[in-house]
Short mmCIF file of C-alpha atoms and ligand atoms in Angstrom, two decimals:
data_model
loop_
_atom_site.label_atom_id
_atom_site.label_comp_id
_atom_site.label_asym_id
_atom_site.label_seq_id
_atom_site.Cartn_x
_atom_site.Cartn_y
_atom_site.Cartn_z
CA UNK V 1 2.10 -22.12 0.31
CA UNK V 2 3.95 -18.77 0.08
CA UNK V 3 1.76 -15.76 0.94
CA UNK V 4 0.61 -13.66 -1.99
CA UNK V 5 0.89 -9.90 -2.12
CA UNK V 6 -1.79 -7.91 -3.88
CA UNK V 7 -2.34 -4.17 -4.27
CA UNK V 8 -4.75 -2.22 -2.05
CA UNK V 9 -8.28 -2.92 -3.28
CA UNK V 10 -11.43 -0.78 -3.43
CA UNK V 11 -11.80 2.68 -4.90
CA UNK V 12 -10.88 4.84 -1.89
CA UNK V 13 -8.07 7.41 -1.73
CA UNK V 14 -5.51 4.79 -0.65
CA UNK V 15 -6.49 2.22 -3.28
CA UNK V 16 -4.44 1.02 -6.24
CA UNK V 17 -7.27 2.05 -8.56
CA UNK V 18 -6.91 5.69 -7.38
CA UNK V 19 -3.16 5.66 -7.07
CA UNK V 20 -1.62 4.02 -10.10
CA UNK V 21 -1.11 6.89 -12.50
CA UNK V 22 2.64 6.21 -12.39
CA UNK V 23 2.08 2.76 -13.90
CA UNK V 24 -0.62 4.07 -16.24
CA UNK V 25 1.82 6.52 -17.84
CA UNK V 26 3.80 3.59 -19.24
CA UNK V 27 0.68 1.96 -20.68
CA UNK V 28 -0.20 5.23 -22.38
CA UNK V 29 3.13 5.48 -24.20
CA UNK V 30 3.09 1.75 -25.00
CA UNK V 31 -0.20 2.06 -26.94
CA UNK V 32 1.51 3.18 -30.15
CA UNK V 33 4.11 0.42 -29.85
CA UNK V 34 1.42 -2.20 -29.29
CA UNK V 35 -0.44 -0.92 -32.32
CA UNK V 36 2.65 -1.20 -34.51
CA UNK V 37 3.50 -4.64 -33.12
CA UNK V 38 0.05 -6.11 -33.69
CA UNK V 39 -0.02 -4.68 -37.18
CA UNK V 40 3.36 -6.07 -38.23
CA UNK V 41 4.08 -9.08 -36.01
CA UNK V 42 0.83 -10.78 -35.04
CA UNK V 43 0.56 -13.79 -37.30
CA UNK V 44 -2.30 -16.06 -36.28
CA UNK V 45 -5.06 -18.08 -37.82
CA UNK V 46 -8.30 -16.26 -36.94
CA UNK V 47 -10.72 -18.74 -38.45
CA UNK V 48 -13.43 -18.54 -35.75
CA UNK V 49 -13.25 -14.76 -35.42
CA UNK V 50 -12.81 -15.21 -31.69
CA UNK V 51 -9.93 -13.33 -30.17
CA UNK V 52 -8.62 -14.01 -26.67
CA UNK V 53 -6.60 -11.47 -24.72
CA UNK V 54 -5.25 -11.98 -21.20
CA UNK V 55 -3.78 -9.47 -18.77
CA UNK V 56 -1.55 -11.20 -16.25
CA UNK V 57 -1.32 -9.38 -12.89
CA UNK V 58 -4.24 -7.08 -13.74
CA UNK V 59 -4.91 -5.75 -10.20
CA UNK V 60 -8.17 -3.80 -9.85
CA UNK V 61 -8.11 -1.45 -12.82
CA UNK V 62 -8.34 1.02 -14.39
CA UNK V 63 -4.88 0.43 -15.90
CA UNK V 64 -5.77 -3.04 -17.11
CA UNK V 65 -8.76 -1.63 -19.07
CA UNK V 66 -6.44 0.74 -20.87
CA UNK V 67 -4.01 -2.06 -21.68
CA UNK V 68 -6.63 -4.40 -23.13
CA UNK V 69 -8.31 -1.59 -25.07
CA UNK V 70 -4.96 -0.74 -26.70
CA UNK V 71 -4.71 -4.34 -27.87
CA UNK V 72 -8.32 -4.45 -29.09
CA UNK V 73 -7.95 -1.18 -31.01
CA UNK V 74 -4.81 -2.52 -32.66
CA UNK V 75 -6.46 -5.83 -33.62
CA UNK V 76 -9.52 -4.04 -35.04
CA UNK V 77 -7.22 -1.87 -37.10
CA UNK V 78 -5.35 -4.91 -38.41
CA UNK V 79 -8.54 -6.77 -39.33
CA UNK V 80 -10.99 -4.00 -40.42
CA UNK V 81 -14.67 -4.91 -40.05
CA UNK V 82 -15.30 -4.51 -43.79
CA UNK V 83 -12.83 -7.31 -44.54
CA UNK V 84 -14.37 -9.81 -42.09
CA UNK V 85 -17.37 -12.08 -42.79
CA UNK V 86 -18.27 -11.80 -39.11
CA UNK V 87 -17.22 -9.21 -36.50
CA UNK V 88 -14.37 -10.36 -34.31
CA UNK V 89 -15.57 -11.20 -30.81
CA UNK V 90 -13.11 -10.38 -28.04
CA UNK V 91 -12.82 -12.34 -24.83
CA UNK V 92 -10.70 -10.67 -22.14
CA UNK V 93 -9.27 -12.77 -19.35
CA UNK V 94 -8.22 -10.81 -16.28
CA UNK V 95 -5.66 -12.69 -14.23
CA UNK V 96 -4.33 -12.01 -10.74
CA UNK V 97 -3.96 -13.82 -7.42
CA UNK V 98 -7.27 -15.11 -6.06
CA UNK V 99 -7.12 -12.58 -3.19
CA UNK V 100 -6.96 -9.67 -5.66
CA UNK V 101 -10.00 -7.38 -5.42
CA UNK V 102 -11.78 -8.75 -8.50
CA UNK V 103 -15.07 -7.25 -7.25
CA UNK V 104 -13.74 -3.73 -7.78
CA UNK V 105 -12.39 -4.78 -11.17
CA UNK V 106 -15.78 -6.10 -12.31
CA UNK V 107 -17.73 -3.18 -10.77
CA UNK V 108 -15.62 -0.61 -12.60
CA UNK V 109 -15.46 -2.23 -16.04
CA UNK V 110 -15.82 0.52 -18.68
CA UNK V 111 -19.46 0.89 -19.68
CA UNK V 112 -18.35 1.27 -23.31
CA UNK V 113 -16.44 -2.00 -23.41
CA UNK V 114 -17.07 -4.23 -26.37
CA UNK V 115 -15.66 -7.47 -25.05
CA UNK V 116 -16.63 -10.46 -22.96
CA UNK V 117 -14.97 -10.75 -19.58
CA UNK V 118 -13.70 -13.52 -17.35
CA UNK V 119 -11.68 -13.42 -14.16
CA UNK V 120 -8.86 -15.95 -14.08
CA UNK V 121 -7.60 -16.26 -10.51
CA UNK V 122 -4.29 -17.93 -9.76
CA UNK V 123 -0.56 -17.40 -9.91
CA UNK V 124 0.75 -16.56 -13.36
CA UNK V 125 3.78 -18.71 -12.59
CA UNK V 126 1.55 -21.66 -13.45
CA UNK V 127 -0.96 -22.39 -16.22
CA UNK V 128 -4.17 -20.37 -15.87
CA UNK V 129 -5.57 -20.82 -19.40
CA UNK V 130 -6.19 -23.77 -21.73
CA UNK V 131 -3.49 -24.86 -24.12
CA UNK V 132 -3.28 -22.96 -27.46
CA UNK V 133 -6.12 -20.61 -26.53
CA UNK V 134 -4.50 -17.20 -26.17
CA UNK V 135 -3.83 -14.76 -29.00
CA UNK V 136 -2.27 -11.84 -27.14
CA UNK V 137 -0.99 -11.74 -23.56
CA UNK V 138 -0.03 -8.66 -21.58
CA UNK V 139 1.70 -8.20 -18.23
CA UNK V 140 2.69 -4.85 -16.76
CA UNK V 141 4.50 -3.89 -13.57
CA UNK V 142 4.07 -7.38 -12.14
CA UNK V 143 7.12 -9.46 -12.99
CA UNK V 144 9.29 -7.90 -10.27
CA UNK V 145 7.18 -9.88 -7.76
CA UNK V 146 8.74 -13.28 -7.14
CA UNK V 147 6.71 -16.31 -6.10
CA UNK V 148 8.42 -16.32 -2.68
CA UNK V 149 11.27 -14.88 -0.65
CA UNK V 150 14.26 -16.93 -1.85
CA UNK V 151 15.56 -19.70 0.41
CA UNK V 152 18.12 -18.68 3.03
CA UNK V 153 17.30 -14.98 2.80
CA UNK V 154 15.27 -14.90 6.01
CA UNK V 155 17.49 -17.35 7.93
CA UNK V 156 20.06 -15.71 10.21
CA UNK V 157 22.24 -18.83 10.02
CA UNK V 158 22.43 -18.83 6.23
CA UNK V 159 25.22 -17.09 4.26
CA UNK V 160 22.40 -15.58 2.17
CA UNK V 161 20.72 -14.00 5.22
CA UNK V 162 19.64 -10.51 4.24
CA UNK V 163 19.54 -7.82 6.90
CA UNK V 164 17.91 -5.46 4.39
CA UNK V 165 14.27 -5.76 3.39
CA UNK V 166 14.99 -6.30 -0.31
CA UNK V 167 17.82 -7.20 -2.66
CA UNK V 168 19.93 -4.03 -2.58
CA UNK V 169 22.51 -5.52 -4.97
CA UNK V 170 25.47 -5.24 -2.61
CA UNK V 171 25.73 -8.74 -1.10
CA UNK V 172 26.94 -11.47 -3.49
CA UNK V 173 25.08 -14.27 -1.68
CA UNK V 174 21.82 -12.33 -1.46
CA UNK V 175 22.00 -11.34 -5.13
CA UNK V 176 22.63 -14.95 -6.10
CA UNK V 177 19.62 -16.18 -4.11
CA UNK V 178 17.29 -13.57 -5.62
CA UNK V 179 18.70 -14.12 -9.11
CA UNK V 180 18.14 -17.89 -8.86
CA UNK V 181 14.54 -17.40 -7.70
CA UNK V 182 13.90 -14.94 -10.55
CA UNK V 183 15.25 -17.40 -13.14
CA UNK V 184 13.00 -20.18 -11.75
CA UNK V 185 9.91 -17.94 -11.59
CA UNK V 186 10.38 -16.22 -14.94
CA UNK V 187 11.15 -19.61 -16.48
CA UNK V 188 7.82 -20.91 -15.12
CA UNK V 189 5.97 -17.81 -16.37
CA UNK V 190 7.35 -18.27 -19.89
CA UNK V 191 6.72 -22.02 -19.90
CA UNK V 192 3.07 -21.46 -18.97
CA UNK V 193 2.56 -18.66 -21.51
CA UNK V 194 4.33 -20.76 -24.14
CA UNK V 195 1.68 -23.43 -23.67
CA UNK V 196 -1.25 -21.02 -23.60
CA UNK V 197 -0.33 -18.84 -26.58
CA UNK V 198 -1.14 -19.93 -30.10
CA UNK V 199 1.70 -20.03 -32.59
CA UNK V 200 2.26 -16.51 -33.94
CA UNK V 201 0.57 -14.94 -30.88
CA UNK V 202 2.20 -12.06 -29.00
CA UNK V 203 3.19 -11.46 -25.41
CA UNK V 204 3.79 -7.90 -24.19
CA UNK V 205 5.81 -7.45 -21.02
CA UNK V 206 6.20 -3.99 -19.47
CA UNK V 207 7.55 -2.67 -16.21
CA UNK V 208 10.67 -1.68 -14.32
CA UNK V 209 13.97 -3.47 -14.60
CA UNK V 210 17.60 -2.51 -14.05
CA UNK V 211 20.13 -1.54 -16.71
CA UNK V 212 23.05 -4.00 -16.60
CA UNK V 213 25.63 -2.97 -14.01
CA UNK V 214 23.23 -0.85 -11.94
CA UNK V 215 22.42 -2.02 -8.41
CA UNK V 216 18.89 -1.67 -7.05
CA UNK V 217 19.94 0.58 -4.17
CA UNK V 218 21.65 2.98 -6.57
CA UNK V 219 18.25 3.75 -8.11
CA UNK V 220 15.47 5.85 -6.66
CA UNK V 221 13.15 2.87 -6.19
CA UNK V 222 15.89 0.96 -4.34
CA UNK V 223 16.73 3.96 -2.17
CA UNK V 224 13.08 4.27 -1.27
CA UNK V 225 12.92 0.61 -0.24
CA UNK V 226 16.04 1.13 1.90
CA UNK V 227 14.36 4.15 3.43
CA UNK V 228 11.20 2.13 4.15
CA UNK V 229 13.48 -0.45 5.85
CA UNK V 230 14.91 2.32 8.06
CA UNK V 231 11.42 3.49 8.95
CA UNK V 232 10.46 -0.09 9.88
CA UNK V 233 13.48 -0.22 12.19
CA UNK V 234 12.37 3.06 13.79
CA UNK V 235 8.94 1.52 14.35
CA UNK V 236 10.63 -1.52 15.92
CA UNK V 237 12.52 0.83 18.29
CA UNK V 238 9.15 2.18 19.40
CA UNK V 239 8.14 -1.38 20.28
CA UNK V 240 5.47 -1.82 17.61
CA UNK V 241 7.46 -4.43 15.66
CA UNK V 242 9.48 -7.29 17.08
CA UNK V 243 13.12 -6.75 16.03
CA UNK V 244 13.75 -10.47 15.44
CA UNK V 245 10.68 -10.61 13.22
CA UNK V 246 11.90 -7.58 11.26
CA UNK V 247 15.38 -9.09 10.85
CA UNK V 248 13.81 -12.02 9.02
CA UNK V 249 11.50 -9.89 6.88
CA UNK V 250 12.09 -9.45 3.15
CA UNK V 251 10.02 -8.42 0.18
CA UNK V 252 9.89 -11.03 -2.58
CA UNK V 253 10.63 -8.40 -5.19
CA UNK V 254 13.44 -8.37 -7.70
CA UNK V 255 13.56 -6.03 -10.68
CA UNK V 256 15.86 -8.09 -12.89
CA UNK V 257 18.65 -6.79 -15.10
CA UNK V 258 18.25 -6.66 -18.87
CA UNK V 259 20.73 -9.53 -19.36
CA UNK V 260 18.85 -11.79 -16.91
CA UNK V 261 15.58 -11.19 -18.76
CA UNK V 262 17.18 -11.95 -22.12
CA UNK V 263 18.88 -15.09 -20.82
CA UNK V 264 15.73 -16.63 -19.36
CA UNK V 265 13.74 -15.87 -22.53
CA UNK V 266 16.44 -17.45 -24.69
CA UNK V 267 16.64 -20.48 -22.40
CA UNK V 268 12.90 -21.01 -22.69
CA UNK V 269 13.23 -21.19 -26.46
CA UNK V 270 9.52 -20.82 -27.33
CA UNK V 271 9.63 -17.14 -28.19
CA UNK V 272 11.30 -14.77 -30.61
CA UNK V 273 12.25 -11.46 -29.02
CA UNK V 274 10.69 -8.95 -31.42
CA UNK V 275 11.43 -5.96 -29.19
CA UNK V 276 13.33 -5.31 -25.99
CA UNK V 277 13.42 -1.57 -25.52
CA UNK V 278 13.89 1.08 -22.92
CA UNK V 279 10.72 3.09 -22.92
CA UNK V 280 10.33 6.54 -21.43
CA UNK V 281 7.18 7.85 -19.90
CA UNK V 282 6.00 11.11 -18.44
CA UNK V 283 6.37 9.87 -14.85
CA UNK V 284 9.81 8.35 -15.46
CA UNK V 285 10.73 8.53 -11.77
CA UNK V 286 8.47 8.99 -8.74
CA UNK V 287 7.73 12.67 -8.00
CA UNK V 288 9.75 13.86 -4.99
CA UNK V 289 6.65 14.59 -2.97
CA UNK V 290 6.51 13.11 0.57
CA UNK V 291 2.74 12.65 0.50
CA UNK V 292 2.83 10.92 -2.89
CA UNK V 293 5.67 8.65 -1.78
CA UNK V 294 3.93 7.66 1.46
CA UNK V 295 0.66 6.91 -0.36
CA UNK V 296 2.28 4.90 -3.13
CA UNK V 297 4.18 2.81 -0.56
CA UNK V 298 0.96 2.21 1.36
CA UNK V 299 -0.93 1.18 -1.76
CA UNK V 300 1.76 -1.23 -2.97
CA UNK V 301 3.32 -2.52 0.24
CA UNK V 302 0.84 -1.63 3.02
CA UNK V 303 -1.00 -4.95 2.68
CA UNK V 304 2.20 -6.98 3.12
CA UNK V 305 3.33 -4.92 6.10
CA UNK V 306 -0.08 -5.06 7.75
CA UNK V 307 -0.37 -8.82 7.39
CA UNK V 308 3.13 -9.32 8.81
CA UNK V 309 3.33 -6.65 11.53
CA UNK V 310 -0.25 -5.48 12.13
CA UNK V 311 -2.20 -2.35 11.18
CA UNK V 312 -0.76 -0.04 13.81
CA UNK V 313 2.85 -0.81 12.82
CA UNK V 314 2.01 -0.39 9.13
CA UNK V 315 0.30 2.99 9.74
CA UNK V 316 3.24 4.18 11.87
CA UNK V 317 5.70 3.16 9.13
CA UNK V 318 3.77 5.20 6.55
CA UNK V 319 3.63 8.14 8.96
CA UNK V 320 7.43 7.98 9.36
CA UNK V 321 7.89 7.76 5.58
CA UNK V 322 5.93 10.95 5.05
CA UNK V 323 7.51 12.76 8.00
CA UNK V 324 11.15 11.78 7.40
CA UNK V 325 11.11 11.70 3.61
CA UNK V 326 12.19 15.35 3.05
CA UNK V 327 15.60 14.45 4.53
CA UNK V 328 16.35 11.94 1.79
CA UNK V 329 15.10 14.01 -1.15
CA UNK V 330 18.63 15.27 -2.05
CA UNK V 331 19.89 11.65 -2.08
CA UNK V 332 16.95 10.58 -4.27
CA UNK V 333 17.69 13.38 -6.70
CA UNK V 334 21.18 11.92 -7.26
CA UNK V 335 19.97 8.36 -7.97
CA UNK V 336 21.08 6.41 -11.04
CA UNK V 337 18.35 5.79 -13.59
CA UNK V 338 16.39 2.59 -13.48
CA UNK V 339 14.72 1.44 -16.67
CA UNK V 340 11.17 0.99 -17.90
CA UNK V 341 11.04 -1.85 -20.38
CA UNK V 342 8.84 -2.78 -23.31
CA UNK V 343 9.34 -6.39 -24.37
CA UNK V 344 7.47 -7.99 -27.23
CA UNK V 345 7.72 -11.74 -27.68
CA UNK V 346 6.24 -13.77 -30.52
CA UNK V 347 5.32 -17.40 -29.89
CA UNK V 348 7.28 -19.49 -32.39
C1 SAM H 1 1.77 -3.19 -9.43
S1 SAM H 1 0.41 -4.20 -9.81
C2 SAM H 1 0.26 -3.93 -11.55
C3 SAM H 1 -1.16 -3.86 -12.00
C4 SAM H 1 -1.38 -3.51 -13.45
N1 SAM H 1 -0.86 -4.55 -14.32
C5 SAM H 1 -0.77 -2.18 -13.80
O1 SAM H 1 0.13 -2.10 -14.66
O2 SAM H 1 -1.18 -1.16 -13.24
C6 SAM H 1 1.11 -5.85 -9.75
C7 SAM H 1 0.05 -6.92 -9.79
O3 SAM H 1 0.67 -8.18 -10.04
C8 SAM H 1 -0.03 -9.15 -9.31
N2 SAM H 1 0.81 -10.34 -9.17
C9 SAM H 1 2.04 -10.44 -8.61
N3 SAM H 1 2.47 -11.70 -8.65
C10 SAM H 1 1.50 -12.42 -9.28
C11 SAM H 1 1.36 -13.79 -9.64
N4 SAM H 1 2.32 -14.67 -9.33
N5 SAM H 1 0.25 -14.18 -10.28
C12 SAM H 1 -0.74 -13.29 -10.59
N6 SAM H 1 -0.66 -11.97 -10.27
C13 SAM H 1 0.44 -11.54 -9.62
C14 SAM H 1 -0.30 -8.44 -7.97
O4 SAM H 1 -1.31 -9.09 -7.25
C15 SAM H 1 -0.69 -7.06 -8.46
O5 SAM H 1 -2.06 -6.96 -8.68
#
């Protein structure tokens, strides 16, 4: 089985829960869009007054609590209490890999929450909920993680061998391998959600993708991954990482292009694209602050690096990122824009 990569757990200074304001900014601006969408596009039969919401790739919170509350507020506004024989009861299903820190998620649930809670461990590339049971699904900043490093990428004898640590966008063979894996994975995600969602239910997808024609390494996020790759090589030169091991190391991440997203949704055929928009948020790009950049890399990628190369090598890489980062700030400032997306799909 391919290894799974989760965010840093707990509530400490280097945890995802303390260091995910960048992602939260998008959820904050999406609230109004979610409200409008639920009001005008949700079209379900609510006969039992039970409403199921799932957040796919929820991590530890608090962002997931904000996301589900936005959906609940919108549903309560659409079906005011006075018009219902019985109050709607909300069941929220928090999904992530089984090695996600669900304990922190459950410990930090908002005390004011008015919903029932279940943890749903497992990969969202497969079914995690019963058929026809979900009314609204949500997934933010998660779909750039593939199920595995594509075949050939880590093999020095393959034409798709990638000497970089991610898909920079510059090698045809590497791009093709990552693209194919994305189409398989996203196809599986949509197939599973298509089975779980009731007819007329909504699926909100949010995160980072690439505008058509823009290569990952032309954007700030891509440049930062390239820079992390350089720092890993510097750590290898110090003898803390085996060079051969590093040459076969890749992140299974692939922020897809708009056209790829649209194609895979159309191929699936179960959904109507109600919205596919560029969405701007206050933290549009990462702040050019070495400490922030080192911490956010540690929170998101530290676990992967530690499990592959050990704690000392991971810590040294983060130290190098913080120390050497000022040198690349001018390059980062000239990066092409990536794109934050807001996709709303309605189950046919
Ligand atoms: C950057 S975090 C996003 C967390 C939260 N949704 C937010 O917006 O702040 C990405 C999450 O996706 C989860 N994830 C990635 N691939 C997954 C998969 N195949 N199945 C379930 N969760 C997955 C990771 O474990 C991680 O918790």
